[in-house]
Amino acid sequence: MSARFGLRSLAVLTASTVGALTIAGTAAHADSDTDQKILLKGSTTASYFWDDASGRAGDTGLPASGKPMQKGLAASPSWPLLTEGYVVYKGKKMPFFVGDRGPGTPSNRGIMLDLDAKTFAELTGGEFNSSTLGVDGIGGEGHIDVDYVITKWGSGVGKKNYPVPFSTGAWAERDTNPATPPQPEEDPSAAGGQLLNAPVDEPKESGMVGGALTAGVLSMAGGGLVLGGERLRALLVR
């Protein structure tokens, strides 16, 4: 293999690898939650409801926020109305916003979130029944343990921290001291990234082209292609 051909191969390989890394980085960003700031996270037991002002199945009327009953509308005993976030149940993630107050007495027993029936059905694999306003196909189960994440606090009254029972009256108090956002977790790949920046042994004269190719790819992965001017001229002359 001539030095010129080896250099051309190195350039093609470098361009291809840079393109692959760029595409992979873009895909990873698109699938991440980095655009959503986590303000609070925790776990609780969730129930479900569907209040559409029809008076059926214990319906208590339209939600307190004035928003129509809809998928994604949840009730909280203490968070401000229009607070936004998502819940996770057995690997399934669903968004919600606080549009109503509740559950009432159950919140005294640790049931701190009332999901809408359609969201509850999707999380559990059931089916929303528009006649009964309940969820079919889950054996009558009415409570599930979920993880929750708050990404935006509502601007009205309510406690901007871990939920407390409805009976405390926190839902009617203005909170000017929201919870301190959790610290981001350490990136476990950080140590591996440092290894990519480790010095590369100088290639021996007899394997100049092959050594330069390996060094170029490794240096590129660590942050950029490093190839000195003297080495480049030597390759062109050979």
PDB file of C-alpha atoms in Angstrom, residues 5-234:
ATOM      1  CA  PHE A   5      -3.303   5.584  -0.704  1.00  0.00           C
ATOM      2  CA  GLY A   6      -3.000   5.034   3.067  1.00  0.00           C
ATOM      3  CA  LEU A   7      -3.521   8.740   3.745  1.00  0.00           C
ATOM      4  CA  ARG A   8      -6.588   8.812   1.471  1.00  0.00           C
ATOM      5  CA  SER A   9      -8.010   5.779   3.306  1.00  0.00           C
ATOM      6  CA  LEU A  10      -7.388   7.509   6.604  1.00  0.00           C
ATOM      7  CA  ALA A  11      -9.307  10.591   5.446  1.00  0.00           C
ATOM      8  CA  VAL A  12     -12.284   8.506   4.240  1.00  0.00           C
ATOM      9  CA  LEU A  13     -12.368   6.477   7.453  1.00  0.00           C
ATOM     10  CA  THR A  14     -12.150   9.662   9.544  1.00  0.00           C
ATOM     11  CA  ALA A  15     -15.049  11.316   7.680  1.00  0.00           C
ATOM     12  CA  SER A  16     -17.203   8.181   7.938  1.00  0.00           C
ATOM     13  CA  THR A  17     -16.536   7.773  11.653  1.00  0.00           C
ATOM     14  CA  VAL A  18     -17.228  11.456  12.396  1.00  0.00           C
ATOM     15  CA  GLY A  19     -20.546  11.167  10.532  1.00  0.00           C
ATOM     16  CA  ALA A  20     -21.509   8.050  12.474  1.00  0.00           C
ATOM     17  CA  LEU A  21     -20.663   9.685  15.794  1.00  0.00           C
ATOM     18  CA  THR A  22     -22.671  12.795  14.855  1.00  0.00           C
ATOM     19  CA  ILE A  23     -25.745  10.719  13.920  1.00  0.00           C
ATOM     20  CA  ALA A  24     -25.487   8.631  17.096  1.00  0.00           C
ATOM     21  CA  GLY A  25     -25.174  11.761  19.239  1.00  0.00           C
ATOM     22  CA  THR A  26     -28.236  13.327  17.607  1.00  0.00           C
ATOM     23  CA  ALA A  27     -30.349  10.196  18.120  1.00  0.00           C
ATOM     24  CA  ALA A  28     -29.325   9.949  21.762  1.00  0.00           C
ATOM     25  CA  HIS A  29     -30.336  13.567  22.358  1.00  0.00           C
ATOM     26  CA  ALA A  30     -33.705  13.092  20.660  1.00  0.00           C
ATOM     27  CA  ASP A  31     -34.544  10.146  22.905  1.00  0.00           C
ATOM     28  CA  SER A  32     -33.433  11.794  26.150  1.00  0.00           C
ATOM     29  CA  ASP A  33     -35.280  13.906  28.710  1.00  0.00           C
ATOM     30  CA  THR A  34     -32.551  16.517  28.907  1.00  0.00           C
ATOM     31  CA  ASP A  35     -34.950  19.242  27.742  1.00  0.00           C
ATOM     32  CA  GLN A  36     -37.150  18.669  30.797  1.00  0.00           C
ATOM     33  CA  LYS A  37     -35.819  20.010  34.081  1.00  0.00           C
ATOM     34  CA  ILE A  38     -36.613  17.709  37.002  1.00  0.00           C
ATOM     35  CA  LEU A  39     -37.934  19.756  39.942  1.00  0.00           C
ATOM     36  CA  LEU A  40     -39.129  16.897  42.156  1.00  0.00           C
ATOM     37  CA  LYS A  41     -39.294  13.131  41.968  1.00  0.00           C
ATOM     38  CA  GLY A  42     -40.698  10.476  44.259  1.00  0.00           C
ATOM     39  CA  SER A  43     -43.092   7.557  44.566  1.00  0.00           C
ATOM     40  CA  THR A  44     -46.699   7.225  45.674  1.00  0.00           C
ATOM     41  CA  THR A  45     -49.846   5.163  45.255  1.00  0.00           C
ATOM     42  CA  ALA A  46     -52.175   6.398  42.525  1.00  0.00           C
ATOM     43  CA  SER A  47     -55.901   5.911  42.056  1.00  0.00           C
ATOM     44  CA  TYR A  48     -58.043   6.997  39.106  1.00  0.00           C
ATOM     45  CA  PHE A  49     -61.154   9.048  38.349  1.00  0.00           C
ATOM     46  CA  TRP A  50     -63.127  10.576  35.475  1.00  0.00           C
ATOM     47  CA  ASP A  51     -65.261  13.635  36.286  1.00  0.00           C
ATOM     48  CA  ASP A  52     -67.037  14.928  33.191  1.00  0.00           C
ATOM     49  CA  ALA A  53     -69.956  16.593  35.025  1.00  0.00           C
ATOM     50  CA  SER A  54     -72.339  13.860  33.857  1.00  0.00           C
ATOM     51  CA  GLY A  55     -73.189  12.824  37.407  1.00  0.00           C
ATOM     52  CA  ARG A  56     -72.305   9.176  36.753  1.00  0.00           C
ATOM     53  CA  ALA A  57     -70.228   6.862  38.945  1.00  0.00           C
ATOM     54  CA  GLY A  58     -69.688   9.357  41.747  1.00  0.00           C
ATOM     55  CA  ASP A  59     -68.836  12.183  39.340  1.00  0.00           C
ATOM     56  CA  THR A  60     -68.389  15.362  41.393  1.00  0.00           C
ATOM     57  CA  GLY A  61     -68.485  17.855  38.515  1.00  0.00           C
ATOM     58  CA  LEU A  62     -65.973  19.580  36.289  1.00  0.00           C
ATOM     59  CA  PRO A  63     -62.315  19.701  37.437  1.00  0.00           C
ATOM     60  CA  ALA A  64     -61.292  22.555  39.742  1.00  0.00           C
ATOM     61  CA  SER A  65     -58.925  24.057  37.152  1.00  0.00           C
ATOM     62  CA  GLY A  66     -61.803  24.744  34.763  1.00  0.00           C
ATOM     63  CA  LYS A  67     -60.149  22.499  32.170  1.00  0.00           C
ATOM     64  CA  PRO A  68     -62.437  19.857  30.645  1.00  0.00           C
ATOM     65  CA  MET A  69     -61.887  16.264  31.744  1.00  0.00           C
ATOM     66  CA  GLN A  70     -59.297  14.729  29.431  1.00  0.00           C
ATOM     67  CA  LYS A  71     -56.495  12.220  29.168  1.00  0.00           C
ATOM     68  CA  GLY A  72     -53.518  13.454  31.159  1.00  0.00           C
ATOM     69  CA  LEU A  73     -55.557  15.464  33.682  1.00  0.00           C
ATOM     70  CA  ALA A  74     -54.741  14.356  37.232  1.00  0.00           C
ATOM     71  CA  ALA A  75     -55.879  15.411  40.686  1.00  0.00           C
ATOM     72  CA  SER A  76     -53.487  16.228  43.523  1.00  0.00           C
ATOM     73  CA  PRO A  77     -54.275  16.877  47.182  1.00  0.00           C
ATOM     74  CA  SER A  78     -51.627  19.606  47.523  1.00  0.00           C
ATOM     75  CA  TRP A  79     -49.678  20.493  44.357  1.00  0.00           C
ATOM     76  CA  PRO A  80     -50.605  23.768  42.597  1.00  0.00           C
ATOM     77  CA  LEU A  81     -53.096  23.478  39.755  1.00  0.00           C
ATOM     78  CA  LEU A  82     -51.510  23.229  36.281  1.00  0.00           C
ATOM     79  CA  THR A  83     -48.354  21.657  37.697  1.00  0.00           C
ATOM     80  CA  GLU A  84     -46.865  19.370  35.012  1.00  0.00           C
ATOM     81  CA  GLY A  85     -44.920  16.121  35.083  1.00  0.00           C
ATOM     82  CA  TYR A  86     -45.070  12.424  34.275  1.00  0.00           C
ATOM     83  CA  VAL A  87     -45.522   9.081  35.997  1.00  0.00           C
ATOM     84  CA  VAL A  88     -43.739   5.787  35.378  1.00  0.00           C
ATOM     85  CA  TYR A  89     -45.335   2.386  35.993  1.00  0.00           C
ATOM     86  CA  LYS A  90     -43.598  -0.872  35.049  1.00  0.00           C
ATOM     87  CA  GLY A  91     -41.499   0.918  32.457  1.00  0.00           C
ATOM     88  CA  LYS A  92     -44.413   2.857  30.936  1.00  0.00           C
ATOM     89  CA  LYS A  93     -44.190   6.635  31.062  1.00  0.00           C
ATOM     90  CA  MET A  94     -47.234   8.912  30.802  1.00  0.00           C
ATOM     91  CA  PRO A  95     -47.478  12.726  31.119  1.00  0.00           C
ATOM     92  CA  PHE A  96     -49.949  14.502  33.364  1.00  0.00           C
ATOM     93  CA  PHE A  97     -50.926  17.949  34.573  1.00  0.00           C
ATOM     94  CA  VAL A  98     -52.743  18.805  37.795  1.00  0.00           C
ATOM     95  CA  GLY A  99     -56.233  19.870  36.826  1.00  0.00           C
ATOM     96  CA  ASP A 100     -58.243  18.941  39.907  1.00  0.00           C
ATOM     97  CA  ARG A 101     -58.132  18.355  43.657  1.00  0.00           C
ATOM     98  CA  GLY A 102     -58.087  14.923  45.253  1.00  0.00           C
ATOM     99  CA  PRO A 103     -58.143  12.188  46.192  1.00  0.00           C
ATOM    100  CA  GLY A 104     -59.748  13.296  49.447  1.00  0.00           C
ATOM    101  CA  THR A 105     -59.765  10.813  52.315  1.00  0.00           C
ATOM    102  CA  PRO A 106     -57.535   8.290  50.482  1.00  0.00           C
ATOM    103  CA  SER A 107     -54.690  10.838  50.594  1.00  0.00           C
ATOM    104  CA  ASN A 108     -54.630  10.294  54.368  1.00  0.00           C
ATOM    105  CA  ARG A 109     -53.672   6.692  53.571  1.00  0.00           C
ATOM    106  CA  GLY A 110     -50.793   7.621  51.249  1.00  0.00           C
ATOM    107  CA  ILE A 111     -52.716   7.729  47.963  1.00  0.00           C
ATOM    108  CA  MET A 112     -51.368  11.061  46.787  1.00  0.00           C
ATOM    109  CA  LEU A 113     -52.248  11.113  43.092  1.00  0.00           C
ATOM    110  CA  ASP A 114     -55.514  10.601  41.229  1.00  0.00           C
ATOM    111  CA  LEU A 115     -54.848   9.835  37.549  1.00  0.00           C
ATOM    112  CA  ASP A 116     -57.488  10.130  34.862  1.00  0.00           C
ATOM    113  CA  ALA A 117     -59.059   6.787  33.956  1.00  0.00           C
ATOM    114  CA  LYS A 118     -57.672   6.770  30.400  1.00  0.00           C
ATOM    115  CA  THR A 119     -54.091   7.230  31.576  1.00  0.00           C
ATOM    116  CA  PHE A 120     -54.637   4.599  34.281  1.00  0.00           C
ATOM    117  CA  ALA A 121     -55.975   2.186  31.653  1.00  0.00           C
ATOM    118  CA  GLU A 122     -52.989   2.697  29.360  1.00  0.00           C
ATOM    119  CA  LEU A 123     -50.501   2.204  32.184  1.00  0.00           C
ATOM    120  CA  THR A 124     -52.135  -1.008  33.407  1.00  0.00           C
ATOM    121  CA  GLY A 125     -53.114  -2.517  30.052  1.00  0.00           C
ATOM    122  CA  GLY A 126     -56.832  -2.082  30.728  1.00  0.00           C
ATOM    123  CA  GLU A 127     -59.565  -0.364  28.742  1.00  0.00           C
ATOM    124  CA  PHE A 128     -61.497   2.768  29.617  1.00  0.00           C
ATOM    125  CA  ASN A 129     -65.245   2.135  29.813  1.00  0.00           C
ATOM    126  CA  SER A 130     -67.094   5.274  28.693  1.00  0.00           C
ATOM    127  CA  SER A 131     -70.365   3.980  30.147  1.00  0.00           C
ATOM    128  CA  THR A 132     -69.172   3.246  33.671  1.00  0.00           C
ATOM    129  CA  LEU A 133     -66.248   5.734  33.626  1.00  0.00           C
ATOM    130  CA  GLY A 134     -64.119   2.912  35.004  1.00  0.00           C
ATOM    131  CA  VAL A 135     -61.265   0.744  33.718  1.00  0.00           C
ATOM    132  CA  ASP A 136     -62.045  -2.793  32.527  1.00  0.00           C
ATOM    133  CA  GLY A 137     -59.701  -5.731  32.139  1.00  0.00           C
ATOM    134  CA  ILE A 138     -57.543  -5.193  35.234  1.00  0.00           C
ATOM    135  CA  GLY A 139     -59.466  -7.331  37.718  1.00  0.00           C
ATOM    136  CA  GLY A 140     -61.031  -4.389  39.501  1.00  0.00           C
ATOM    137  CA  GLU A 141     -57.663  -2.999  40.541  1.00  0.00           C
ATOM    138  CA  GLY A 142     -58.033   0.644  41.518  1.00  0.00           C
ATOM    139  CA  HIS A 143     -54.589   1.502  42.858  1.00  0.00           C
ATOM    140  CA  ILE A 144     -51.049   1.199  41.515  1.00  0.00           C
ATOM    141  CA  ASP A 145     -47.647   2.236  42.848  1.00  0.00           C
ATOM    142  CA  VAL A 146     -45.993   4.776  40.560  1.00  0.00           C
ATOM    143  CA  ASP A 147     -42.890   6.923  40.358  1.00  0.00           C
ATOM    144  CA  TYR A 148     -43.590  10.572  39.578  1.00  0.00           C
ATOM    145  CA  VAL A 149     -41.490  13.440  38.239  1.00  0.00           C
ATOM    146  CA  ILE A 150     -42.473  17.120  38.366  1.00  0.00           C
ATOM    147  CA  THR A 151     -41.086  19.214  35.502  1.00  0.00           C
ATOM    148  CA  LYS A 152     -43.047  22.455  36.005  1.00  0.00           C
ATOM    149  CA  TRP A 153     -44.821  23.958  39.003  1.00  0.00           C
ATOM    150  CA  GLY A 154     -48.177  25.673  38.587  1.00  0.00           C
ATOM    151  CA  SER A 155     -48.220  29.384  39.433  1.00  0.00           C
ATOM    152  CA  GLY A 156     -51.214  29.286  41.783  1.00  0.00           C
ATOM    153  CA  VAL A 157     -51.681  28.198  45.373  1.00  0.00           C
ATOM    154  CA  GLY A 158     -50.533  24.802  46.559  1.00  0.00           C
ATOM    155  CA  LYS A 159     -47.501  23.078  48.043  1.00  0.00           C
ATOM    156  CA  LYS A 160     -44.473  22.900  45.718  1.00  0.00           C
ATOM    157  CA  ASN A 161     -42.932  19.919  47.449  1.00  0.00           C
ATOM    158  CA  TYR A 162     -43.732  16.319  48.332  1.00  0.00           C
ATOM    159  CA  PRO A 163     -47.521  15.845  48.403  1.00  0.00           C
ATOM    160  CA  VAL A 164     -49.434  15.989  51.677  1.00  0.00           C
ATOM    161  CA  PRO A 165     -53.037  14.910  52.433  1.00  0.00           C
ATOM    162  CA  PHE A 166     -55.934  17.043  51.256  1.00  0.00           C
ATOM    163  CA  SER A 167     -57.033  17.460  54.884  1.00  0.00           C
ATOM    164  CA  THR A 168     -53.943  19.598  55.652  1.00  0.00           C
ATOM    165  CA  GLY A 169     -55.323  22.421  53.512  1.00  0.00           C
ATOM    166  CA  ALA A 170     -51.949  22.848  51.757  1.00  0.00           C
ATOM    167  CA  TRP A 171     -53.788  23.052  48.433  1.00  0.00           C
ATOM    168  CA  ALA A 172     -55.095  26.515  49.449  1.00  0.00           C
ATOM    169  CA  GLU A 173     -51.787  27.981  50.662  1.00  0.00           C
ATOM    170  CA  ARG A 174     -49.331  29.881  48.476  1.00  0.00           C
ATOM    171  CA  ASP A 175     -45.905  28.261  48.598  1.00  0.00           C
ATOM    172  CA  THR A 176     -42.930  30.577  48.002  1.00  0.00           C
ATOM    173  CA  ASN A 177     -40.335  27.964  48.977  1.00  0.00           C
ATOM    174  CA  PRO A 178     -40.469  25.122  46.431  1.00  0.00           C
ATOM    175  CA  ALA A 179     -38.525  21.907  46.869  1.00  0.00           C
ATOM    176  CA  THR A 180     -34.838  21.970  45.955  1.00  0.00           C
ATOM    177  CA  PRO A 181     -34.476  20.194  42.584  1.00  0.00           C
ATOM    178  CA  PRO A 182     -32.638  16.859  42.839  1.00  0.00           C
ATOM    179  CA  GLN A 183     -29.009  16.838  41.761  1.00  0.00           C
ATOM    180  CA  PRO A 184     -28.286  15.149  38.405  1.00  0.00           C
ATOM    181  CA  GLU A 185     -26.739  11.702  38.708  1.00  0.00           C
ATOM    182  CA  GLU A 186     -23.095  11.193  37.779  1.00  0.00           C
ATOM    183  CA  ASP A 187     -22.469   9.979  34.265  1.00  0.00           C
ATOM    184  CA  PRO A 188     -21.110   6.407  34.645  1.00  0.00           C
ATOM    185  CA  SER A 189     -19.381   6.705  31.262  1.00  0.00           C
ATOM    186  CA  ALA A 190     -17.162   9.566  32.429  1.00  0.00           C
ATOM    187  CA  ALA A 191     -14.262   7.274  33.350  1.00  0.00           C
ATOM    188  CA  GLY A 192     -14.492   5.534  29.986  1.00  0.00           C
ATOM    189  CA  GLY A 193     -14.353   8.876  28.220  1.00  0.00           C
ATOM    190  CA  GLN A 194     -11.079   9.707  29.940  1.00  0.00           C
ATOM    191  CA  LEU A 195      -9.547   6.487  28.640  1.00  0.00           C
ATOM    192  CA  LEU A 196     -10.171   7.635  25.080  1.00  0.00           C
ATOM    193  CA  ASN A 197      -7.933  10.653  25.723  1.00  0.00           C
ATOM    194  CA  ALA A 198      -4.996   8.540  26.922  1.00  0.00           C
ATOM    195  CA  PRO A 199      -1.698   9.045  25.021  1.00  0.00           C
ATOM    196  CA  VAL A 200      -1.169   6.820  21.995  1.00  0.00           C
ATOM    197  CA  ASP A 201       2.215   5.100  21.600  1.00  0.00           C
ATOM    198  CA  GLU A 202       4.350   6.482  18.791  1.00  0.00           C
ATOM    199  CA  PRO A 203       4.144   4.115  15.774  1.00  0.00           C
ATOM    200  CA  LYS A 204       7.311   2.393  14.688  1.00  0.00           C
ATOM    201  CA  GLU A 205       8.919   3.429  11.385  1.00  0.00           C
ATOM    202  CA  SER A 206       8.227   0.069   9.718  1.00  0.00           C
ATOM    203  CA  GLY A 207       4.473   0.422  10.261  1.00  0.00           C
ATOM    204  CA  MET A 208       4.147   4.160   9.679  1.00  0.00           C
ATOM    205  CA  VAL A 209       0.910   4.161   7.647  1.00  0.00           C
ATOM    206  CA  GLY A 210      -0.913   1.544   9.729  1.00  0.00           C
ATOM    207  CA  GLY A 211       0.199   3.231  12.970  1.00  0.00           C
ATOM    208  CA  ALA A 212      -0.904   6.650  11.729  1.00  0.00           C
ATOM    209  CA  LEU A 213      -4.308   5.226  10.777  1.00  0.00           C
ATOM    210  CA  THR A 214      -4.857   3.731  14.251  1.00  0.00           C
ATOM    211  CA  ALA A 215      -3.603   6.837  16.044  1.00  0.00           C
ATOM    212  CA  GLY A 216      -5.814   9.066  13.914  1.00  0.00           C
ATOM    213  CA  VAL A 217      -9.000   7.107  14.675  1.00  0.00           C
ATOM    214  CA  LEU A 218      -8.264   6.889  18.421  1.00  0.00           C
ATOM    215  CA  SER A 219      -7.400  10.584  18.656  1.00  0.00           C
ATOM    216  CA  MET A 220     -10.546  11.514  16.724  1.00  0.00           C
ATOM    217  CA  ALA A 221     -12.703   9.496  19.153  1.00  0.00           C
ATOM    218  CA  GLY A 222     -11.115  11.328  22.078  1.00  0.00           C
ATOM    219  CA  GLY A 223     -11.981  14.742  20.705  1.00  0.00           C
ATOM    220  CA  GLY A 224     -10.362  15.380  17.303  1.00  0.00           C
ATOM    221  CA  LEU A 225      -7.894  14.084  14.678  1.00  0.00           C
ATOM    222  CA  VAL A 226      -4.323  14.779  15.789  1.00  0.00           C
ATOM    223  CA  LEU A 227      -1.719  14.476  13.024  1.00  0.00           C
ATOM    224  CA  GLY A 228       1.363  16.743  13.191  1.00  0.00           C
ATOM    225  CA  GLY A 229       2.583  18.718  10.193  1.00  0.00           C
ATOM    226  CA  GLU A 230       5.940  16.940  10.126  1.00  0.00           C
ATOM    227  CA  ARG A 231       4.266  13.506  10.138  1.00  0.00           C
ATOM    228  CA  LEU A 232       1.900  14.569   7.347  1.00  0.00           C
ATOM    229  CA  ARG A 233       4.762  15.757   5.165  1.00  0.00           C
ATOM    230  CA  ALA A 234       6.650  12.524   5.819  1.00  0.00           C
TER     231      ALA A 234
END
